[in-house]
CSV table of C-alpha atoms and ligand atoms in Angstrom, one decimal:
chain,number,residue,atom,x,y,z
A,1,UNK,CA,0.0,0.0,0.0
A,2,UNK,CA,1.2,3.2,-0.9
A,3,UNK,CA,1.6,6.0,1.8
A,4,UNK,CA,-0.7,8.0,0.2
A,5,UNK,CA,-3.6,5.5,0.1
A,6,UNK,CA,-2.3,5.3,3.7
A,7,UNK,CA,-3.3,8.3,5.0
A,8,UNK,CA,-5.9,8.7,2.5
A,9,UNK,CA,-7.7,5.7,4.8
A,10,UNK,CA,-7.1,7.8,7.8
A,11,UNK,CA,-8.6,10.7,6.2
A,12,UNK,CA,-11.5,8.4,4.5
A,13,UNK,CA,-11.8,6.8,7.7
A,14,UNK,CA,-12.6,10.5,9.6
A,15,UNK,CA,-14.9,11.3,6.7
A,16,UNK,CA,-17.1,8.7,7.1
A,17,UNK,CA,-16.9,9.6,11.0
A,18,UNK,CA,-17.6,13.4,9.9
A,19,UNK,CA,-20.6,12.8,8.0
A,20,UNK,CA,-22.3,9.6,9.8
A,21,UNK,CA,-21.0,9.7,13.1
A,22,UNK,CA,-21.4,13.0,14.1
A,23,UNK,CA,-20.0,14.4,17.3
A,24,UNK,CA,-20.2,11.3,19.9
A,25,UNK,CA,-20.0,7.7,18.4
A,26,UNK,CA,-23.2,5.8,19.6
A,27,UNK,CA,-22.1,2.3,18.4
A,28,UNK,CA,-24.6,0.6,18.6
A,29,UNK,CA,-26.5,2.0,16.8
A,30,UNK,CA,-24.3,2.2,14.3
A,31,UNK,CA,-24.3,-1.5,14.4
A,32,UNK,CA,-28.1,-1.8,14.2
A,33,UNK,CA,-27.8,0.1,11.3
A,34,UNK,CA,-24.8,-2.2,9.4
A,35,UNK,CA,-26.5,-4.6,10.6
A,36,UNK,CA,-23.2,-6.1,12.9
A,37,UNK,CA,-24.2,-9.2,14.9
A,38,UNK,CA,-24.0,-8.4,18.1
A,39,UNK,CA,-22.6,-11.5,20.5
A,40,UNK,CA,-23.8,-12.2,24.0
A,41,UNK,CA,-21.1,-12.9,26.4
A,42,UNK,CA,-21.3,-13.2,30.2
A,43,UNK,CA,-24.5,-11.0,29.4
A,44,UNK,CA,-22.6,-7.6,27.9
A,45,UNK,CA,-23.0,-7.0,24.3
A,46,UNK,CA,-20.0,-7.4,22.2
A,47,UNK,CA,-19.5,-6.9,18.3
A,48,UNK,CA,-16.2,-8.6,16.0
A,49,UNK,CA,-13.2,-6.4,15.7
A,50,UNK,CA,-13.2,-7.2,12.0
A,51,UNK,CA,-16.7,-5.7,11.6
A,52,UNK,CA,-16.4,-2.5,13.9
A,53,UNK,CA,-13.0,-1.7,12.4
A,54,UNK,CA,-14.3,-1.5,8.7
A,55,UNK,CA,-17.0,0.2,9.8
A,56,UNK,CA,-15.1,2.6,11.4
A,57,UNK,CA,-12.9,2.6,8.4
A,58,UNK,CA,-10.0,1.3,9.9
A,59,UNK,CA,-10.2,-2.1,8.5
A,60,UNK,CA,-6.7,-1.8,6.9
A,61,UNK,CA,-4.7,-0.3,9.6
A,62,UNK,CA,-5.5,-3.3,11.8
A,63,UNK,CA,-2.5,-5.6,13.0
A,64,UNK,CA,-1.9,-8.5,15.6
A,65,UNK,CA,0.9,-10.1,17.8
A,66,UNK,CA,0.0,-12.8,20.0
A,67,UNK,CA,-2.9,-11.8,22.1
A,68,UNK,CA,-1.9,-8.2,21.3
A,69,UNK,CA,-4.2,-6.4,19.0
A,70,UNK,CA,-3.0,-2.9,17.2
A,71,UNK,CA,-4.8,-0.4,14.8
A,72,UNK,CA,-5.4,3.3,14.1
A,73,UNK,CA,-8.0,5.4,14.2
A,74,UNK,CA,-8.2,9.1,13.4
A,75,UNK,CA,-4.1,8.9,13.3
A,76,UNK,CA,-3.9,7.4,16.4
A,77,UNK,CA,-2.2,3.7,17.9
A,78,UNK,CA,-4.8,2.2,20.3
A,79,UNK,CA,-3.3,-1.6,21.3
A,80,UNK,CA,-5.9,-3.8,23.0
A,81,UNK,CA,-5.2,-7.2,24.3
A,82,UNK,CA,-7.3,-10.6,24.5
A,83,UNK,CA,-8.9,-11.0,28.1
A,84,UNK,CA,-6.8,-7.7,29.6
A,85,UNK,CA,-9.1,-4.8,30.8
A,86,UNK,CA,-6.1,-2.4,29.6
A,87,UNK,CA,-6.3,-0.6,26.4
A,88,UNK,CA,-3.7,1.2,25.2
A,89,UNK,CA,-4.4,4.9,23.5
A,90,UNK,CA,-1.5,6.6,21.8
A,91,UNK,CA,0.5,5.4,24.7
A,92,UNK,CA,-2.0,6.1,27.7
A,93,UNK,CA,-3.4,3.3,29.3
A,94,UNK,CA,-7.5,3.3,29.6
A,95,UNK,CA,-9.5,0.9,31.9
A,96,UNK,CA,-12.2,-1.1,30.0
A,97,UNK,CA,-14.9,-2.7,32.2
A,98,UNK,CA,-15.1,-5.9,29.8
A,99,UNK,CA,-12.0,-7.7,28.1
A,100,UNK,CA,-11.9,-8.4,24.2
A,101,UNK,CA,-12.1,-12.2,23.5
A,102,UNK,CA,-11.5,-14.8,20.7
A,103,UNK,CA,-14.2,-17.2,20.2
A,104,UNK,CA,-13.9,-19.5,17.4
A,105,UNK,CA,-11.0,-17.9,15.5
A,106,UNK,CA,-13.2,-14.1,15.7
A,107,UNK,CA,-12.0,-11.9,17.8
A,108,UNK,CA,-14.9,-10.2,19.7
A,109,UNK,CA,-14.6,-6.6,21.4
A,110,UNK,CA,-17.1,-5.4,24.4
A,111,UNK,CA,-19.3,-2.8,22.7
A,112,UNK,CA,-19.8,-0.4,25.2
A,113,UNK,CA,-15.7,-0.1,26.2
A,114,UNK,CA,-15.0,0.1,22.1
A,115,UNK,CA,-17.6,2.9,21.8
A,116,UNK,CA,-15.7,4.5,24.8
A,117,UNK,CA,-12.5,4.2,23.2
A,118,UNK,CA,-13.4,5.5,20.1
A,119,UNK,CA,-14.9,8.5,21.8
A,120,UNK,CA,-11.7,8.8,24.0
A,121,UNK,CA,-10.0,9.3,20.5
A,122,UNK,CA,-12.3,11.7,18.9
A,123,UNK,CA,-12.6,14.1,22.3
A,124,UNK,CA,-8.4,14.2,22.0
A,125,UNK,CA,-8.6,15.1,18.2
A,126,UNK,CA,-10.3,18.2,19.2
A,127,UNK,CA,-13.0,20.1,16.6
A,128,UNK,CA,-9.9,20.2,14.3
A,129,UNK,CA,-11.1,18.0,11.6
A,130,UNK,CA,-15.2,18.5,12.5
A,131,UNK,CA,-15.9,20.4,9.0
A,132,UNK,CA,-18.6,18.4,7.8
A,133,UNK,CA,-20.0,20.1,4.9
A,134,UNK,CA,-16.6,21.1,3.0
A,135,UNK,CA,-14.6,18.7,1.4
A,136,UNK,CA,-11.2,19.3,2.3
A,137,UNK,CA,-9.9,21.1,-0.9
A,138,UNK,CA,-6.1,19.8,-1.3
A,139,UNK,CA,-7.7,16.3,-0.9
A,140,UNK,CA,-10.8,16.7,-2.9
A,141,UNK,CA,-10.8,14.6,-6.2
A,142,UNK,CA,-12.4,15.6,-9.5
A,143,UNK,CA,-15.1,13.7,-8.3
A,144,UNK,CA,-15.6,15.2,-5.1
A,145,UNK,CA,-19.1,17.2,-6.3
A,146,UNK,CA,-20.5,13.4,-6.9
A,147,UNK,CA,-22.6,11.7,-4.0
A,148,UNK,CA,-20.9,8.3,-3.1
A,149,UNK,CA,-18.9,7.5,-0.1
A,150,UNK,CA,-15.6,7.7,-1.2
A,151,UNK,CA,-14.9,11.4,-2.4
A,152,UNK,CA,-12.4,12.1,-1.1
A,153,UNK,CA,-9.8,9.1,-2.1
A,154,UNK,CA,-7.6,10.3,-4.8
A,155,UNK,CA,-6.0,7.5,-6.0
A,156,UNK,CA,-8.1,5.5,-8.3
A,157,UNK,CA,-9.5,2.1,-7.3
A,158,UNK,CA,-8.6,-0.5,-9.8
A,159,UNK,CA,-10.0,-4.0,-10.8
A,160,UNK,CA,-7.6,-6.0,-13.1
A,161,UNK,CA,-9.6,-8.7,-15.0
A,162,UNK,CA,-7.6,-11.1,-16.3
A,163,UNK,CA,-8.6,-13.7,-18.8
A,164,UNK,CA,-7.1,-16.9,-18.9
A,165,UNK,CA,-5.1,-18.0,-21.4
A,166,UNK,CA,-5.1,-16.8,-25.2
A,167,UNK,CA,-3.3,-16.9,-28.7
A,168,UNK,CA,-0.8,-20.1,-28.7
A,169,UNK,CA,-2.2,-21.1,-25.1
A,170,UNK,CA,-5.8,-22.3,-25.7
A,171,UNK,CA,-6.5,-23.7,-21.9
A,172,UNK,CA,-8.8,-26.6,-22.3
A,173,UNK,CA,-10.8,-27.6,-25.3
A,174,UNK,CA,-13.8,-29.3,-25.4
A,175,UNK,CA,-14.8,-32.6,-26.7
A,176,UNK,CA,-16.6,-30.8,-29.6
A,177,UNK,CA,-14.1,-28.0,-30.0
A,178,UNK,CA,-14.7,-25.4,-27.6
A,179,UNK,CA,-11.4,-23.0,-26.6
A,180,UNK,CA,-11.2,-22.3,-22.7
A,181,UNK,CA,-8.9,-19.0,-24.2
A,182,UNK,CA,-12.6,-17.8,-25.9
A,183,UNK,CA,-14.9,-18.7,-22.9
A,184,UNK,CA,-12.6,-16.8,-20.9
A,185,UNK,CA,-12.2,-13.8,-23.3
A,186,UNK,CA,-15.8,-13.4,-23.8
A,187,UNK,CA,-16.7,-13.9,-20.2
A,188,UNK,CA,-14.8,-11.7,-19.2
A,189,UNK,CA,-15.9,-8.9,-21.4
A,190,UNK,CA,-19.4,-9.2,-20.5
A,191,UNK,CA,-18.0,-8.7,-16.8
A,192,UNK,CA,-16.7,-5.4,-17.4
A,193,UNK,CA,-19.2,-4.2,-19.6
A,194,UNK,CA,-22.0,-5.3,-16.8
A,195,UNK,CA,-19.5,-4.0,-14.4
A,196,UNK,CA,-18.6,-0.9,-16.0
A,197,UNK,CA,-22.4,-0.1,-16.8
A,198,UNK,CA,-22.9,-0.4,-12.8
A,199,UNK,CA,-20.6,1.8,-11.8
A,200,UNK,CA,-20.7,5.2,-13.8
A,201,UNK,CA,-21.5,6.6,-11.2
A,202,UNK,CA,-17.8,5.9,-9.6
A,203,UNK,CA,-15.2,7.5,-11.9
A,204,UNK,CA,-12.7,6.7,-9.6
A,205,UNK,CA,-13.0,2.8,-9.7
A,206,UNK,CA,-11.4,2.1,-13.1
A,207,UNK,CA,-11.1,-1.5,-14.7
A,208,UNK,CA,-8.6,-2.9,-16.7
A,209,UNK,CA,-8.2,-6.1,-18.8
A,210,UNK,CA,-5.2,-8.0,-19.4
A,211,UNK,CA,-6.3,-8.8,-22.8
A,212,UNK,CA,-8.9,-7.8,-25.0
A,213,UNK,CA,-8.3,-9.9,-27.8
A,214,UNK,CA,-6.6,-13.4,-28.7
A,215,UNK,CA,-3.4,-13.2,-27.5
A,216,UNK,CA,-0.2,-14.5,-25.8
A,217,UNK,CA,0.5,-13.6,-22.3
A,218,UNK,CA,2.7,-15.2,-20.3
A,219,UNK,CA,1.4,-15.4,-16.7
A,220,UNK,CA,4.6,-12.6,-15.5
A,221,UNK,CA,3.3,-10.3,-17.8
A,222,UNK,CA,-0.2,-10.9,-16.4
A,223,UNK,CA,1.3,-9.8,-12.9
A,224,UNK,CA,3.3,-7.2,-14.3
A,225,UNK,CA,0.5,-6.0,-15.9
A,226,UNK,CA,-1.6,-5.8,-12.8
A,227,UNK,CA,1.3,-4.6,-10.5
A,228,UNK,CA,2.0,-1.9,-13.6
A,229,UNK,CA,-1.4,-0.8,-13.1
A,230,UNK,CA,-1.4,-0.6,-9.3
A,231,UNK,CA,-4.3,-3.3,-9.4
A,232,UNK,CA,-6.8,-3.5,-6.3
A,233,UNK,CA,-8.0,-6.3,-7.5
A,234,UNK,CA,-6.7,-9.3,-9.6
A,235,UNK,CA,-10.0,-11.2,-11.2
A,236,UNK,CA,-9.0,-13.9,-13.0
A,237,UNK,CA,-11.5,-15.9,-15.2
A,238,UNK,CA,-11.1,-19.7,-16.3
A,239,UNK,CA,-13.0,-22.2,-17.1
A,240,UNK,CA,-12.1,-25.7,-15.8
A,241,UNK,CA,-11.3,-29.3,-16.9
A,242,UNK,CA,-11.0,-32.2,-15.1
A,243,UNK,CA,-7.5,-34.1,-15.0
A,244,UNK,CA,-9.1,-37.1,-17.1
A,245,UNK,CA,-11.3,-35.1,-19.2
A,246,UNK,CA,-14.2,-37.3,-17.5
A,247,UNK,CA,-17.6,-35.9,-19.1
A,248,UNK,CA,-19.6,-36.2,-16.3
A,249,UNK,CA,-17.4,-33.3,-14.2
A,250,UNK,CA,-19.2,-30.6,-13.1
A,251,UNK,CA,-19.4,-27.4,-11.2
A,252,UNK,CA,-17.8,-24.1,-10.6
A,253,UNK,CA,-15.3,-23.4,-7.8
A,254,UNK,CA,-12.8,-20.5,-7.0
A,255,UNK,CA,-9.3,-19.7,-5.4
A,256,UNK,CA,-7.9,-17.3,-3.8
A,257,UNK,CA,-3.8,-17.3,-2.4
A,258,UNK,CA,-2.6,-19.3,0.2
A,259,UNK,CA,0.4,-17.1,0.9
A,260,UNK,CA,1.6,-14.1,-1.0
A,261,UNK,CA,5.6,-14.1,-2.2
A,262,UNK,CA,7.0,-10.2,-1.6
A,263,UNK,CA,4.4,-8.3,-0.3
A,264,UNK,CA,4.8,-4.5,-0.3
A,265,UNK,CA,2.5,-2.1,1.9
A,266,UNK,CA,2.8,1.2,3.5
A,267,UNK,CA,6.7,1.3,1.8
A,268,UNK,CA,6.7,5.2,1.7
A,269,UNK,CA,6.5,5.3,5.2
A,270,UNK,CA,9.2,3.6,6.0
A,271,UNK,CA,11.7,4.6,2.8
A,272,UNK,CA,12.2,8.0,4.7
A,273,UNK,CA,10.7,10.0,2.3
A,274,UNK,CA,9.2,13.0,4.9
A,275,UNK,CA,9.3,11.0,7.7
A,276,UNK,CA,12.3,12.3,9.6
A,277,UNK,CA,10.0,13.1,12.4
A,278,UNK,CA,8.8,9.2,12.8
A,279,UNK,CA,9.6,8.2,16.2
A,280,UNK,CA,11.3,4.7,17.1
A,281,UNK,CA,7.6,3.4,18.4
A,282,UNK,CA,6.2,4.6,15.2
A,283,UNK,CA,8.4,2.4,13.1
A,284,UNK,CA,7.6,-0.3,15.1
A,285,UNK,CA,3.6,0.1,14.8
A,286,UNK,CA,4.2,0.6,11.0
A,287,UNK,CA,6.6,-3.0,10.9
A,288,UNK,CA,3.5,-4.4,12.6
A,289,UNK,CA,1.0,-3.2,10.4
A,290,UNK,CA,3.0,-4.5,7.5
A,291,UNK,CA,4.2,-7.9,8.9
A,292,UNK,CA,0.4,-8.5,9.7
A,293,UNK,CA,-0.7,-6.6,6.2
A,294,UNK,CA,-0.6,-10.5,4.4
A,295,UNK,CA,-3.1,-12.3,6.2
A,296,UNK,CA,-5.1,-9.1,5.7
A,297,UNK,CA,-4.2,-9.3,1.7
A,298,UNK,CA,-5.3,-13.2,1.8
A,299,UNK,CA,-8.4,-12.9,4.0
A,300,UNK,CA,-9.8,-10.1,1.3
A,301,UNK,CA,-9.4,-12.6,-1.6
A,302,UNK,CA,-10.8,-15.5,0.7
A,303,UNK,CA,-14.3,-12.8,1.1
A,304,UNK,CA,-14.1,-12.1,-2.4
A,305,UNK,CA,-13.9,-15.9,-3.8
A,306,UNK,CA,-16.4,-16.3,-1.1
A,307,UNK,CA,-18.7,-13.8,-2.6
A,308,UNK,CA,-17.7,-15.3,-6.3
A,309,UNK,CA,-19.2,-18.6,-5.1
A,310,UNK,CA,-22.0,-17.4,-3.1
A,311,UNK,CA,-23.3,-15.2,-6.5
A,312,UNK,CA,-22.9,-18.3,-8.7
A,313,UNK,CA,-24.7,-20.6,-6.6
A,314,UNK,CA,-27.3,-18.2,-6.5
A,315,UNK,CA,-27.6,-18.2,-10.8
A,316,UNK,CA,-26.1,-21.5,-11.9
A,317,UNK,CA,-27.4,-24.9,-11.6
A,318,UNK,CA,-24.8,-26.9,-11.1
A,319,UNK,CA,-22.6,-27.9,-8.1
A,320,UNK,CA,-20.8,-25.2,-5.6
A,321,UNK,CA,-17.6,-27.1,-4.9
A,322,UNK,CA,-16.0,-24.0,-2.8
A,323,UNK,CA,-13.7,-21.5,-2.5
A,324,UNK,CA,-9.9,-22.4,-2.1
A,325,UNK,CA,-7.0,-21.6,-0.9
A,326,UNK,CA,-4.4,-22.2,-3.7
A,327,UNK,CA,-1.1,-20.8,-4.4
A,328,UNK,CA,-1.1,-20.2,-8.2
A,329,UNK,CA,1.2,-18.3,-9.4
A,330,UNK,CA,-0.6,-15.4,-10.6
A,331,UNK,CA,-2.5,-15.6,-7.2
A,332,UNK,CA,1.2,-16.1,-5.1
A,333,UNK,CA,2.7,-13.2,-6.6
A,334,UNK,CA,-0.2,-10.3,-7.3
A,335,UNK,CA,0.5,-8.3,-4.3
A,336,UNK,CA,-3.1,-7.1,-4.0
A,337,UNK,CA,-6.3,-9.0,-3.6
A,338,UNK,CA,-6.4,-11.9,-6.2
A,339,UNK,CA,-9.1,-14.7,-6.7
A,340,UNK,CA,-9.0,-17.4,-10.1
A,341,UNK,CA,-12.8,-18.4,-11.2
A,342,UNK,CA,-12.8,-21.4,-13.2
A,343,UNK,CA,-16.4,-21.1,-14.2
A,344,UNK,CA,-17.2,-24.7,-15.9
A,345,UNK,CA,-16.1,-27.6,-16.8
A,346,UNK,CA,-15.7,-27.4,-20.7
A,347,UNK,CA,-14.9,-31.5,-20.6
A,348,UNK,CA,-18.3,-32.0,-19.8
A,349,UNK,CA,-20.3,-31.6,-23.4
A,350,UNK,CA,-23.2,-30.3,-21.2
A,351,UNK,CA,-21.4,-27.7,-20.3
A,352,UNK,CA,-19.5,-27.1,-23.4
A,353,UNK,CA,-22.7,-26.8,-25.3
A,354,UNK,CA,-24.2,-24.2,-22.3
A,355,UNK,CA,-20.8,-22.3,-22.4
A,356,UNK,CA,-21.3,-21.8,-26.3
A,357,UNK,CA,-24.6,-20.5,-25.5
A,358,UNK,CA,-24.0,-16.0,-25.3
A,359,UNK,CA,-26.6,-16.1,-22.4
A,360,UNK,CA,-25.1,-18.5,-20.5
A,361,UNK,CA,-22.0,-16.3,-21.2
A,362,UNK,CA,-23.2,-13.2,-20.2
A,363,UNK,CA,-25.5,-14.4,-17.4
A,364,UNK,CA,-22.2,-15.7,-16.1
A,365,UNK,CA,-20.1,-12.3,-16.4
A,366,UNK,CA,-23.1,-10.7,-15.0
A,367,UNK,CA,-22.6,-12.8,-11.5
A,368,UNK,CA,-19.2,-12.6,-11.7
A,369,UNK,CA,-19.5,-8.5,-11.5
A,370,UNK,CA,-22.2,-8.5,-8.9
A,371,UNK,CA,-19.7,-10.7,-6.9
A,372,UNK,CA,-17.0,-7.9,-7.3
A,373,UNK,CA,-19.9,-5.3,-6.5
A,374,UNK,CA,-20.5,-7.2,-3.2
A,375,UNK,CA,-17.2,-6.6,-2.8
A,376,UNK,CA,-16.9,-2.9,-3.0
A,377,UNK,CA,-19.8,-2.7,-1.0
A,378,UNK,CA,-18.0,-4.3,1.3
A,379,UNK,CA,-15.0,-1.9,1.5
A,380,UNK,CA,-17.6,0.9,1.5
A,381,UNK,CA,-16.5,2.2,-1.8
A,382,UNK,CA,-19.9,1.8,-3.7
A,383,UNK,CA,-23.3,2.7,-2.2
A,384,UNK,CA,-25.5,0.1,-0.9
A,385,UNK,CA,-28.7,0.5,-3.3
B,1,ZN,ZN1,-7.5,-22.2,-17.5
């Protein structure tokens, strides 16, 4: 992530605090709202950190050692740890009546104390930043008169859809002649065109293809490609065949990385560049945030080939056999989110003869792109509607 996106978040993060929030944080009903479960424990209310921290907006800031849980809000550190009634704000400790907890893998936060904290933090940021109504102008995009909830992030957000195979590489053929390298092509231009028609309203969210027409690429120039473009997302479409051609395989399933090989976030704030001033406990918050920045990188393409499977189960009539983790290469070494579709099995005739069918085709791109809509809704970069 790039420093600028970085503090971007934190400003993004304030905005959304600005305009929905308002002066004092009432959490939950700001949870009501988002509809966050709220989880009974020893009778107090509590909500998942996961949840309350993107809907706070600091859902990418968010880092953990141990039993020792780190992220930032409104610029500052606040360090919580499992079953301690100590939070730690920008170095000060603060009492919390109720401990957070991990219960089945989710870490789980006390509602009340959280909403305390949070209010700590925006009573020491002082009516500084409380200028609801005005855009702040040497952030403001061009797209900042536009209603949507991310005005103020400059950077564009791109989707890199990638179709699989092409030119001398045809992927798998089908028993009556079928090209995976087409299914794919096509495919995945009815995605962006669907896509693209969804979101005029979001200049900022661009998409890219790795190919528009029948050619070679090698799977490093896919990557290159996406890294060239500063990709958000890497959407990859295939379609699939089984190892033995056998005709009766069916169903769709998707992967997403199981690790990620050199992963590169926040690198402008530690390569010096205006950062004299960073203190020794900064550096190390920052190290954290990147060390811990991977699993946050792999859970985001697990949710997205979650949402890929959940949308095609929803249109197709076959079988849902799952999201993945699997380290292909162009999943191991995109550095952003990345997920590989393999929509079909083109060895099954069935199939083949539904794949050649153009509303099969673009009933398919169509699901793919409402997946990748979940998505953004997800990272609060689209309007729910
Ligand atoms: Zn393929």
């Amino acid at each position: 992530m790039k420093r600028s996106k970085y503090k971007n978040l934190l400003f993004l993060a304030s905005f959304f605090l600005m305009t929905s929030l308002a002066a004092a944080i009432n959490l939950q009903e700001k949870a009501k709202e988002n509809r966050l479960s709220i989880y009974l424990c020893d009778n107090q209310r509590y909500l998942s950190l996961r949840a309350v921290l993107r809907l706070i907006g600091a859902q990418d800031s968010w880092g953990r050692i141990q039993d020792r849980i780190f992220f930032l809000y409104r610029g500052k550190e606040i360090a919580l740890g499992l079953g301690s009634t100590t939070a730690i704000i920008a170095g000060k400790s603060f009492p919390m009546e109720y401990p957070p907890r991990q219960i089945e893998g989710e870490i789980l936060v006390p509602l009340n104390d959280f909403e305390k904290i949070l209010n700590t933090v925006e009573a020491g940021v002082g009516p500084s930043v409380s200028t609801p109504e005005l855009p702040r102008k040497e952030t403001a995009s061009p797209a900042a008169g536009q209603t949507g909830p991310s005005p103020v992030n400059t950077r564009p957000f791109v989707i890199f859809i990638d179709a699989g195979h092409g030119g001398k590489d045809h992927g798998a053929v089908g028993n009556f002649g079928l090209k995976e390298k087409d299914v794919n092509l096509d495919v995945a231009k009815r995605l962006r065109h669907y896509l693209q028609t969804k979101l005029k309203r979001y200049p900022e969210i661009k998409i890219v293809m790795s190919r528009e027409q029948d050619v070679f690429l090698s799977l490093e120039e896919r990557v290159q490609r996406a890294r060239e473009v500063k990709a958000d997302i890497f959407f990859c479409v295939h379609t699939n065949s089984s190892r033995w051609n056998r005709l009766d395989a069916d169903g769709f399933e998707t992967f997403y990385p199981r690790s990620k090989e050199e992963i590169s976030i926040l690198p402008a704030a530690v390569d010096g560049e205006g950062r004299e001033e960073e203190t020794q406990a900064d550096s190390i918050v920052l190290q954290i945030v990147r060390d811990l920045n991977e699993t946050s990188v792999l859970d985001e393409s697990r949710i997205l080939a979650e949402f890929v499977q959940e949308r095609l189960a929803q249109r197709l009539n076959c079988p849902d056999r799952g999201a993945k983790a699997r380290n292909f290469y162009v999943l191991k070494y995109t550095p952003m989110v990345s997920i590989l579709t393999e929509i079909g099995f083109i060895c099954n005739p069935n199939i083949e003869a539904n794949l050649r069918d153009v509303e099969v085709r673009q009933a398919i791109g169509e699901t793919l792109a409402e997946a990748i809509l979940d998505y953004l809704r997800r990272k609060n970069l689209i309007l729910n509607d």
